[in-house]
mmCIF file of C-alpha atoms in Angstrom:
data_model
loop_
_atom_site.group_PDB
_atom_site.id
_atom_site.type_symbol
_atom_site.label_atom_id
_atom_site.label_comp_id
_atom_site.label_asym_id
_atom_site.label_seq_id
_atom_site.Cartn_x
_atom_site.Cartn_y
_atom_site.Cartn_z
ATOM 1 C CA MET U 1 113.252 119.773 89.219
ATOM 2 C CA LYS U 2 111.303 116.628 90.117
ATOM 3 C CA ILE U 3 110.387 115.428 93.603
ATOM 4 C CA VAL U 4 110.341 111.701 94.440
ATOM 5 C CA PHE U 5 108.643 110.432 97.606
ATOM 6 C CA GLY U 6 109.685 107.043 98.928
ATOM 7 C CA ALA U 7 112.936 107.334 97.006
ATOM 8 C CA SER U 8 114.722 104.728 99.112
ATOM 9 C CA GLY U 9 112.150 102.009 98.422
ATOM 10 C CA THR U 10 112.252 99.258 95.820
ATOM 11 C CA LEU U 11 110.324 101.300 93.303
ATOM 12 C CA GLY U 12 111.475 104.766 94.359
ATOM 13 C CA GLN U 13 115.140 103.891 93.785
ATOM 14 C CA LYS U 14 114.427 102.890 90.206
ATOM 15 C CA ILE U 15 112.299 105.978 89.586
ATOM 16 C CA SER U 16 115.185 108.136 90.805
ATOM 17 C CA VAL U 17 117.652 106.295 88.572
ATOM 18 C CA ALA U 18 115.341 106.610 85.555
ATOM 19 C CA LEU U 19 114.754 110.329 86.078
ATOM 20 C CA SER U 20 118.452 111.034 86.652
ATOM 21 C CA ALA U 21 119.391 109.068 83.548
ATOM 22 C CA ALA U 22 117.010 111.272 81.574
ATOM 23 C CA GLY U 23 118.939 114.313 82.767
ATOM 24 C CA HIS U 24 116.469 115.585 85.372
ATOM 25 C CA GLU U 25 117.443 117.168 88.657
ATOM 26 C CA ILE U 26 115.664 115.224 91.403
ATOM 27 C CA VAL U 27 115.057 115.683 95.114
ATOM 28 C CA LYS U 28 114.595 112.443 97.005
ATOM 29 C CA ILE U 29 112.326 112.510 100.027
ATOM 30 C CA GLY U 30 112.205 109.667 102.523
ATOM 31 C CA ARG U 31 111.260 109.081 106.114
ATOM 32 C CA LYS U 32 114.825 108.386 107.195
ATOM 33 C CA SER U 33 116.951 108.891 104.076
ATOM 34 C CA GLY U 34 117.119 110.961 100.918
ATOM 35 C CA ASP U 35 117.826 114.655 100.378
ATOM 36 C CA VAL U 36 114.957 115.720 102.626
ATOM 37 C CA GLN U 37 113.473 113.736 105.518
ATOM 38 C CA ALA U 38 109.731 113.877 106.017
ATOM 39 C CA ASP U 39 106.964 111.675 107.360
ATOM 40 C CA PHE U 40 104.974 111.288 104.153
ATOM 41 C CA ALA U 41 101.765 110.253 105.889
ATOM 42 C CA GLY U 42 102.056 112.439 108.962
ATOM 43 C CA PRO U 43 99.417 115.004 109.910
ATOM 44 C CA ASP U 44 101.843 117.934 109.574
ATOM 45 C CA GLY U 45 101.782 117.692 105.840
ATOM 46 C CA LEU U 46 104.295 118.688 103.257
ATOM 47 C CA ALA U 47 103.481 122.333 102.549
ATOM 48 C CA GLU U 48 106.682 123.671 104.128
ATOM 49 C CA ILE U 49 108.815 121.230 102.162
ATOM 50 C CA TYR U 50 107.174 122.148 98.862
ATOM 51 C CA LYS U 51 107.569 125.840 99.664
ATOM 52 C CA ALA U 52 111.302 125.382 100.295
ATOM 53 C CA LEU U 53 111.830 123.315 97.130
ATOM 54 C CA LYS U 54 109.810 125.341 94.600
ATOM 55 C CA PRO U 55 109.867 125.677 91.657
ATOM 56 C CA PHE U 56 109.402 122.054 90.597
ATOM 57 C CA ASP U 57 107.579 120.461 87.700
ATOM 58 C CA ALA U 58 106.816 116.927 88.847
ATOM 59 C CA VAL U 59 105.954 114.959 91.977
ATOM 60 C CA ALA U 60 106.310 111.168 91.837
ATOM 61 C CA ILE U 61 105.109 109.099 94.777
ATOM 62 C CA ALA U 62 106.321 105.613 95.636
ATOM 63 C CA ALA U 63 105.235 105.586 99.256
ATOM 64 C CA GLY U 64 102.265 104.432 101.278
ATOM 65 C CA ALA U 65 101.334 101.199 103.017
ATOM 66 C CA VAL U 66 98.146 99.270 103.678
ATOM 67 C CA ALA U 67 97.230 96.579 106.197
ATOM 68 C CA PHE U 68 96.933 92.950 105.071
ATOM 69 C CA GLY U 69 94.776 90.390 106.819
ATOM 70 C CA ALA U 70 91.801 88.067 106.493
ATOM 71 C CA PHE U 71 88.869 90.315 105.608
ATOM 72 C CA PRO U 72 86.594 89.541 108.532
ATOM 73 C CA GLU U 73 89.385 90.320 111.008
ATOM 74 C CA ILE U 74 90.737 93.597 109.626
ATOM 75 C CA THR U 75 90.204 96.023 112.499
ATOM 76 C CA ARG U 76 88.829 99.540 112.357
ATOM 77 C CA GLU U 77 92.331 100.796 113.193
ATOM 78 C CA GLN U 78 93.845 98.793 110.328
ATOM 79 C CA TRP U 79 91.301 100.219 107.889
ATOM 80 C CA GLN U 80 92.011 103.745 109.093
ATOM 81 C CA PHE U 81 95.768 103.156 108.909
ATOM 82 C CA SER U 82 95.337 102.013 105.294
ATOM 83 C CA PHE U 83 93.172 105.005 104.373
ATOM 84 C CA ASN U 84 95.537 107.488 106.027
ATOM 85 C CA ASN U 85 98.838 105.996 104.960
ATOM 86 C CA LYS U 86 98.358 105.199 101.289
ATOM 87 C CA LEU U 87 95.198 107.080 100.279
ATOM 88 C CA LEU U 88 94.915 110.337 102.218
ATOM 89 C CA ALA U 89 98.701 110.781 102.273
ATOM 90 C CA GLN U 90 98.889 110.737 98.461
ATOM 91 C CA ILE U 91 95.836 113.015 98.170
ATOM 92 C CA THR U 92 97.435 115.439 100.643
ATOM 93 C CA ALA U 93 100.757 115.304 98.805
ATOM 94 C CA VAL U 94 98.934 116.486 95.673
ATOM 95 C CA GLN U 95 96.789 119.129 97.337
ATOM 96 C CA GLN U 96 99.670 120.704 99.249
ATOM 97 C CA ALA U 97 101.900 120.840 96.175
ATOM 98 C CA LEU U 98 99.311 122.659 94.064
ATOM 99 C CA PRO U 99 100.241 126.219 95.093
ATOM 100 C CA TYR U 100 103.915 125.578 94.218
ATOM 101 C CA ILE U 101 104.082 123.216 91.240
ATOM 102 C CA ASN U 102 104.827 124.784 87.850
ATOM 103 C CA ASP U 103 102.219 125.297 85.121
ATOM 104 C CA GLY U 104 101.870 122.072 83.163
ATOM 105 C CA GLY U 105 103.451 120.068 85.988
ATOM 106 C CA SER U 106 102.608 116.455 86.732
ATOM 107 C CA PHE U 107 101.738 114.190 89.614
ATOM 108 C CA THR U 108 102.339 110.445 89.481
ATOM 109 C CA LEU U 109 100.711 108.370 92.214
ATOM 110 C CA VAL U 110 101.084 104.688 92.963
ATOM 111 C CA GLY U 111 98.209 102.232 93.166
ATOM 112 C CA GLY U 112 98.546 98.503 92.753
ATOM 113 C CA LEU U 113 97.558 95.221 91.237
ATOM 114 C CA MET U 114 94.870 94.381 93.782
ATOM 115 C CA SER U 115 92.691 97.136 92.451
ATOM 116 C CA GLU U 116 91.758 94.797 89.593
ATOM 117 C CA GLU U 117 92.876 91.418 90.928
ATOM 118 C CA PRO U 118 91.670 90.868 94.475
ATOM 119 C CA ILE U 119 93.454 88.285 96.601
ATOM 120 C CA PRO U 120 92.658 86.756 99.976
ATOM 121 C CA MET U 121 94.049 88.986 102.762
ATOM 122 C CA GLY U 122 94.060 91.947 100.400
ATOM 123 C CA ALA U 123 90.689 93.655 100.983
ATOM 124 C CA ALA U 124 92.261 96.875 102.284
ATOM 125 C CA ALA U 125 94.676 97.000 99.346
ATOM 126 C CA SER U 126 91.853 96.510 96.830
ATOM 127 C CA THR U 127 89.785 99.201 98.532
ATOM 128 C CA VAL U 128 92.581 101.764 98.737
ATOM 129 C CA ASN U 129 94.046 101.106 95.294
ATOM 130 C CA ARG U 130 90.686 101.456 93.604
ATOM 131 C CA ALA U 131 89.944 104.563 95.685
ATOM 132 C CA LEU U 132 93.124 106.103 94.277
ATOM 133 C CA GLU U 133 91.856 105.464 90.738
ATOM 134 C CA GLY U 134 88.609 107.239 91.607
ATOM 135 C CA PHE U 135 90.545 110.114 93.113
ATOM 136 C CA VAL U 136 92.823 110.545 90.102
ATOM 137 C CA VAL U 137 90.050 110.624 87.489
ATOM 138 C CA ALA U 138 88.094 113.127 89.590
ATOM 139 C CA ALA U 139 91.075 115.340 90.489
ATOM 140 C CA ALA U 140 92.188 115.400 86.845
ATOM 141 C CA ILE U 141 89.154 117.426 85.785
ATOM 142 C CA GLU U 142 89.675 120.029 88.502
ATOM 143 C CA LEU U 143 93.431 120.638 88.267
ATOM 144 C CA PRO U 144 94.300 124.177 87.111
ATOM 145 C CA ARG U 145 97.084 125.512 84.835
ATOM 146 C CA GLY U 146 97.494 122.442 82.655
ATOM 147 C CA ILE U 147 98.646 120.303 85.568
ATOM 148 C CA ARG U 148 98.291 116.565 84.977
ATOM 149 C CA ILE U 149 97.768 113.624 87.330
ATOM 150 C CA ASN U 150 98.269 109.924 86.683
ATOM 151 C CA LEU U 151 98.275 106.703 88.636
ATOM 152 C CA ILE U 152 100.720 103.873 88.082
ATOM 153 C CA SER U 153 99.386 100.456 89.034
ATOM 154 C CA PRO U 154 102.415 98.188 89.226
ATOM 155 C CA SER U 155 102.030 94.460 89.000
ATOM 156 C CA LEU U 156 103.982 92.278 91.412
ATOM 157 C CA ILE U 157 107.518 93.700 91.404
ATOM 158 C CA GLU U 158 110.335 91.201 90.881
ATOM 159 C CA GLU U 159 112.326 92.615 93.747
ATOM 160 C CA SER U 160 109.325 92.094 96.056
ATOM 161 C CA VAL U 161 108.680 88.440 95.196
ATOM 162 C CA PRO U 162 110.474 87.166 98.335
ATOM 163 C CA GLN U 163 108.191 89.328 100.506
ATOM 164 C CA PHE U 164 104.849 89.278 98.668
ATOM 165 C CA GLY U 165 105.101 86.525 96.040
ATOM 166 C CA ASP U 166 103.123 84.021 98.086
ATOM 167 C CA LEU U 167 100.178 86.444 98.183
ATOM 168 C CA ALA U 168 99.843 86.575 94.419
ATOM 169 C CA PRO U 169 100.422 83.104 92.965
ATOM 170 C CA GLY U 170 100.468 82.997 89.185
ATOM 171 C CA VAL U 171 101.163 86.692 88.724
ATOM 172 C CA ILE U 172 104.079 87.303 86.365
ATOM 173 C CA PRO U 173 106.322 89.841 88.120
ATOM 174 C CA VAL U 174 107.789 92.892 86.407
ATOM 175 C CA SER U 175 111.040 94.629 87.292
ATOM 176 C CA ALA U 176 110.911 97.802 89.358
ATOM 177 C CA ALA U 177 112.977 99.471 86.643
ATOM 178 C CA ARG U 178 110.206 98.700 84.113
ATOM 179 C CA VAL U 179 107.565 100.164 86.444
ATOM 180 C CA ALA U 180 109.702 103.254 86.965
ATOM 181 C CA GLN U 181 109.636 103.914 83.213
ATOM 182 C CA ALA U 182 105.863 104.236 83.428
ATOM 183 C CA MET Z 1 64.257 88.773 107.880
ATOM 184 C CA LYS Z 2 66.047 91.583 106.076
ATOM 185 C CA ILE Z 3 67.724 94.616 107.623
ATOM 186 C CA VAL Z 4 67.633 98.009 105.870
ATOM 187 C CA PHE Z 5 69.971 100.825 106.955
ATOM 188 C CA GLY Z 6 68.980 104.380 106.068
ATOM 189 C CA ALA Z 7 65.386 103.242 105.699
ATOM 190 C CA SER Z 8 63.970 106.750 106.075
ATOM 191 C CA GLY Z 9 66.015 108.181 103.186
ATOM 192 C CA THR Z 10 64.948 108.677 99.584
ATOM 193 C CA LEU Z 11 66.339 105.333 98.503
ATOM 194 C CA GLY Z 12 65.856 103.428 101.763
ATOM 195 C CA GLN Z 13 62.093 104.089 101.761
ATOM 196 C CA LYS Z 14 61.753 102.533 98.322
ATOM 197 C CA ILE Z 15 63.944 99.567 99.249
ATOM 198 C CA SER Z 16 61.701 98.937 102.252
ATOM 199 C CA VAL Z 17 58.566 99.182 100.107
ATOM 200 C CA ALA Z 18 60.012 96.830 97.486
ATOM 201 C CA LEU Z 19 61.087 94.233 100.054
ATOM 202 C CA SER Z 20 57.762 94.394 101.890
ATOM 203 C CA ALA Z 21 55.858 94.053 98.633
ATOM 204 C CA ALA Z 22 57.838 90.883 97.944
ATOM 205 C CA GLY Z 23 56.579 89.470 101.230
ATOM 206 C CA HIS Z 24 59.754 89.881 103.296
ATOM 207 C CA GLU Z 25 59.842 90.814 106.938
ATOM 208 C CA ILE Z 26 62.066 93.874 107.267
ATOM 209 C CA VAL Z 27 63.660 95.792 110.118
ATOM 210 C CA LYS Z 28 64.300 99.448 109.348
ATOM 211 C CA ILE Z 29 67.276 101.079 110.999
ATOM 212 C CA GLY Z 30 67.762 104.836 111.026
ATOM 213 C CA ARG Z 31 69.586 107.473 113.014
ATOM 214 C CA LYS Z 32 66.375 109.017 114.303
ATOM 215 C CA SER Z 33 63.580 106.872 112.916
ATOM 216 C CA GLY Z 34 62.779 103.291 111.951
ATOM 217 C CA ASP Z 35 62.306 100.173 114.055
ATOM 218 C CA VAL Z 36 65.746 100.487 115.621
ATOM 219 C CA GLN Z 37 67.732 103.701 116.100
ATOM 220 C CA ALA Z 38 71.481 103.555 115.572
ATOM 221 C CA ASP Z 39 74.256 105.845 114.435
ATOM 222 C CA PHE Z 40 75.294 103.930 111.318
ATOM 223 C CA ALA Z 41 78.724 105.536 111.073
ATOM 224 C CA GLY Z 42 79.474 105.821 114.790
ATOM 225 C CA PRO Z 43 82.480 104.186 116.403
ATOM 226 C CA ASP Z 44 80.358 101.949 118.634
ATOM 227 C CA GLY Z 45 79.398 99.773 115.735
ATOM 228 C CA LEU Z 46 76.426 97.608 115.136
ATOM 229 C CA ALA Z 47 77.366 94.271 116.690
ATOM 230 C CA GLU Z 48 74.840 94.532 119.532
ATOM 231 C CA ILE Z 49 72.039 95.374 117.109
ATOM 232 C CA TYR Z 50 72.842 92.434 114.857
ATOM 233 C CA LYS Z 51 73.028 90.133 117.863
ATOM 234 C CA ALA Z 52 69.567 91.235 119.015
ATOM 235 C CA LEU Z 53 68.044 90.881 115.538
ATOM 236 C CA LYS Z 54 69.494 87.539 114.425
ATOM 237 C CA PRO Z 55 68.728 85.438 112.504
ATOM 238 C CA PHE Z 56 68.534 87.514 109.314
ATOM 239 C CA ASP Z 57 69.370 86.751 105.716
ATOM 240 C CA ALA Z 58 70.052 90.137 104.146
ATOM 241 C CA VAL Z 59 71.508 93.533 104.969
ATOM 242 C CA ALA Z 60 70.763 96.412 102.572
ATOM 243 C CA ILE Z 61 72.485 99.743 103.113
ATOM 244 C CA ALA Z 62 71.209 103.087 101.867
ATOM 245 C CA ALA Z 63 73.198 105.291 104.224
ATOM 246 C CA GLY Z 64 76.462 107.179 104.195
ATOM 247 C CA ALA Z 65 77.499 110.677 103.181
ATOM 248 C CA VAL Z 66 80.564 112.289 101.619
ATOM 249 C CA ALA Z 67 81.844 115.865 101.522
ATOM 250 C CA PHE Z 68 81.488 117.929 98.349
ATOM 251 C CA GLY Z 69 83.773 120.811 97.444
ATOM 252 C CA ALA Z 70 86.332 122.094 94.968
ATOM 253 C CA PHE Z 71 89.134 119.523 94.960
ATOM 254 C CA PRO Z 72 92.008 121.751 96.029
ATOM 255 C CA GLU Z 73 90.060 122.973 99.049
ATOM 256 C CA ILE Z 74 88.707 119.700 100.460
ATOM 257 C CA THR Z 75 90.190 119.581 103.949
ATOM 258 C CA ARG Z 76 91.812 116.647 105.715
ATOM 259 C CA GLU Z 77 88.788 116.553 108.022
ATOM 260 C CA GLN Z 78 86.385 116.436 105.052
ATOM 261 C CA TRP Z 79 88.337 113.552 103.500
ATOM 262 C CA GLN Z 80 88.301 111.663 106.795
ATOM 263 C CA PHE Z 81 84.581 112.353 107.267
ATOM 264 C CA SER Z 82 83.934 110.925 103.794
ATOM 265 C CA PHE Z 83 86.063 107.830 104.434
ATOM 266 C CA ASN Z 84 84.467 107.177 107.816
ATOM 267 C CA ASN Z 85 80.878 107.961 106.965
ATOM 268 C CA LYS Z 86 80.289 106.220 103.647
ATOM 269 C CA LEU Z 87 83.243 103.830 103.275
ATOM 270 C CA LEU Z 88 84.334 102.518 106.650
ATOM 271 C CA ALA Z 89 80.751 102.563 107.968
ATOM 272 C CA GLN Z 90 79.570 100.207 105.207
ATOM 273 C CA ILE Z 91 82.644 97.980 105.628
ATOM 274 C CA THR Z 92 81.994 97.822 109.377
ATOM 275 C CA ALA Z 93 78.315 97.083 108.809
ATOM 276 C CA VAL Z 94 79.365 94.030 106.785
ATOM 277 C CA GLN Z 95 82.106 92.842 109.113
ATOM 278 C CA GLN Z 96 79.991 93.094 112.247
ATOM 279 C CA ALA Z 97 77.058 91.253 110.664
ATOM 280 C CA LEU Z 98 79.173 88.282 109.592
ATOM 281 C CA PRO Z 99 78.897 86.275 112.822
ATOM 282 C CA TYR Z 100 75.089 86.553 112.744
ATOM 283 C CA ILE Z 101 73.933 86.525 109.116
ATOM 284 C CA ASN Z 102 72.471 83.263 107.809
ATOM 285 C CA ASP Z 103 74.289 80.903 105.452
ATOM 286 C CA GLY Z 104 73.817 82.144 101.904
ATOM 287 C CA GLY Z 105 72.831 85.604 103.120
ATOM 288 C CA SER Z 106 73.491 88.768 101.183
ATOM 289 C CA PHE Z 107 74.871 92.259 101.645
ATOM 290 C CA THR Z 108 73.896 95.121 99.347
ATOM 291 C CA LEU Z 109 75.968 98.289 99.611
ATOM 292 C CA VAL Z 110 75.444 101.634 97.943
ATOM 293 C CA GLY Z 111 78.031 103.402 95.806
ATOM 294 C CA GLY Z 112 77.232 106.035 93.232
ATOM 295 C CA LEU Z 113 77.477 107.539 89.796
ATOM 296 C CA MET Z 114 80.642 109.527 90.437
ATOM 297 C CA SER Z 115 82.647 106.353 90.625
ATOM 298 C CA GLU Z 116 82.569 106.273 86.817
ATOM 299 C CA GLU Z 117 81.540 109.835 85.953
ATOM 300 C CA PRO Z 118 83.574 112.374 87.902
ATOM 301 C CA ILE Z 119 82.178 115.876 88.291
ATOM 302 C CA PRO Z 120 83.680 119.113 89.607
ATOM 303 C CA MET Z 121 83.278 119.274 93.410
ATOM 304 C CA GLY Z 122 82.924 115.480 93.529
ATOM 305 C CA ALA Z 123 86.472 114.205 94.174
ATOM 306 C CA ALA Z 124 85.618 112.693 97.540
ATOM 307 C CA ALA Z 125 82.527 110.985 96.105
ATOM 308 C CA SER Z 126 84.531 109.512 93.221
ATOM 309 C CA THR Z 127 87.222 108.312 95.616
ATOM 310 C CA VAL Z 128 84.836 106.722 98.114
ATOM 311 C CA ASN Z 129 82.465 105.196 95.558
ATOM 312 C CA ARG Z 130 85.289 103.546 93.664
ATOM 313 C CA ALA Z 131 86.836 102.397 96.940
ATOM 314 C CA LEU Z 132 83.561 100.626 97.710
ATOM 315 C CA GLU Z 133 83.785 98.765 94.388
ATOM 316 C CA GLY Z 134 87.308 97.641 95.292
ATOM 317 C CA PHE Z 135 86.113 96.549 98.702
ATOM 318 C CA VAL Z 136 83.190 94.546 97.363
ATOM 319 C CA VAL Z 137 85.182 92.583 94.770
ATOM 320 C CA ALA Z 138 87.836 91.770 97.377
ATOM 321 C CA ALA Z 139 85.429 90.912 100.196
ATOM 322 C CA ALA Z 140 83.413 88.680 97.863
ATOM 323 C CA ILE Z 141 86.254 86.157 97.572
ATOM 324 C CA GLU Z 142 86.710 85.907 101.330
ATOM 325 C CA LEU Z 143 83.109 85.646 102.525
ATOM 326 C CA PRO Z 144 82.320 82.285 104.121
ATOM 327 C CA ARG Z 145 79.171 80.075 104.023
ATOM 328 C CA GLY Z 146 77.903 81.117 100.600
ATOM 329 C CA ILE Z 147 77.361 84.708 101.702
ATOM 330 C CA ARG Z 148 77.194 87.202 98.815
ATOM 331 C CA ILE Z 149 78.022 90.876 98.570
ATOM 332 C CA ASN Z 150 77.019 93.389 95.899
ATOM 333 C CA LEU Z 151 77.206 97.097 95.308
ATOM 334 C CA ILE Z 152 74.442 99.167 93.762
ATOM 335 C CA SER Z 153 75.639 102.279 91.973
ATOM 336 C CA PRO Z 154 72.556 104.444 91.482
ATOM 337 C CA SER Z 155 72.498 107.151 88.878
ATOM 338 C CA LEU Z 156 71.060 110.549 89.798
ATOM 339 C CA ILE Z 157 67.802 109.771 91.613
ATOM 340 C CA GLU Z 158 64.705 111.635 90.404
ATOM 341 C CA GLU Z 159 63.687 112.515 93.914
ATOM 342 C CA SER Z 160 67.121 114.100 94.506
ATOM 343 C CA VAL Z 161 67.164 116.313 91.412
ATOM 344 C CA PRO Z 162 66.133 119.440 93.370
ATOM 345 C CA GLN Z 163 69.092 118.915 95.732
ATOM 346 C CA PHE Z 164 71.822 117.506 93.468
ATOM 347 C CA GLY Z 165 70.634 118.015 89.880
ATOM 348 C CA ASP Z 166 72.867 121.023 89.291
ATOM 349 C CA LEU Z 167 75.937 118.930 90.111
ATOM 350 C CA ALA Z 168 75.266 116.439 87.340
ATOM 351 C CA PRO Z 169 74.017 118.278 84.259
ATOM 352 C CA GLY Z 170 72.932 115.985 81.435
ATOM 353 C CA VAL Z 171 72.522 112.916 83.607
ATOM 354 C CA ILE Z 172 69.170 111.215 83.034
ATOM 355 C CA PRO Z 173 67.710 110.570 86.483
ATOM 356 C CA VAL Z 174 66.154 107.274 87.540
ATOM 357 C CA SER Z 175 63.456 106.793 90.132
ATOM 358 C CA ALA Z 176 64.408 105.613 93.604
ATOM 359 C CA ALA Z 177 61.877 102.816 93.195
ATOM 360 C CA ARG Z 178 63.805 101.569 90.126
ATOM 361 C CA VAL Z 179 67.099 101.651 92.053
ATOM 362 C CA ALA Z 180 65.458 99.792 94.931
ATOM 363 C CA GLN Z 181 64.609 96.915 92.574
ATOM 364 C CA ALA Z 182 68.328 96.449 91.948
#
């Protein structure tokens, strides 16, 4: 069984479709929809959910938001929101799953383009996305029982061009279905 | 005039010596020592200090701590301490200086080896140090008035071998004075 966070989102939907098409049983988790409702970034954590769902062999995350704004004006609260919502929430989702995930299981986290390609208004995204890369390479060497961890860094997603396209001029978008294959 | 945070630390002392030797007027800021006392990572921020010290043309930071521990056991509080103390504190130190720093001024932040070379017990350090790299490349494109920003990533510092050497076996240490030149 595979667990997908953010399954109702642009990317999460395609991940769910791709996993189902490959014959996997999936459990979709979303804030307001899916098979199980949970606040991904909330302080209560996900331990009870993992305990109820075990055994499972993969956790894929397509959830987490960051603040956008001109760098000098990003507030302390916006920085902390970004750290908690996209960075600490994904770290917590990994840590709390560890007691329950099968030997040889896998975690797939989501970063983003701005890790490598900074844009105006995107300082928090660049900071958080690159932090996730640092986390994944460090966590990888400490995971027990053959458990793996990877980070997907999608480019601009075609389905998101109406919302975010103006922020990333010149970037060739990819389909969410293509990202989900990764 | 140049402002040095963490001036009483291993690295900060050498930065102060190097800047003084080059004929610069420096103001040392420390939690308990230096020319001005301030809690670098506190919520009150540094705006009043910058206002009192202006004009200045450089801010060098050698302050900020992260939690160390086996990855699965790092607590939510330890993650948040690490984000606040080394990451958000340096970001805030840059943001709050912006209204007062001279045209063409410079910021120098401090990251660390674990950004590129993860070690057991070092997940928070890898996460925060790489986050700082993401922040610096993104902030650089939004800074006004010819202001520059750079990140120094010191290797293991000779003077810190007694404290941290066991965490980084095989790493060839460099002297704090050498790092201060960067």
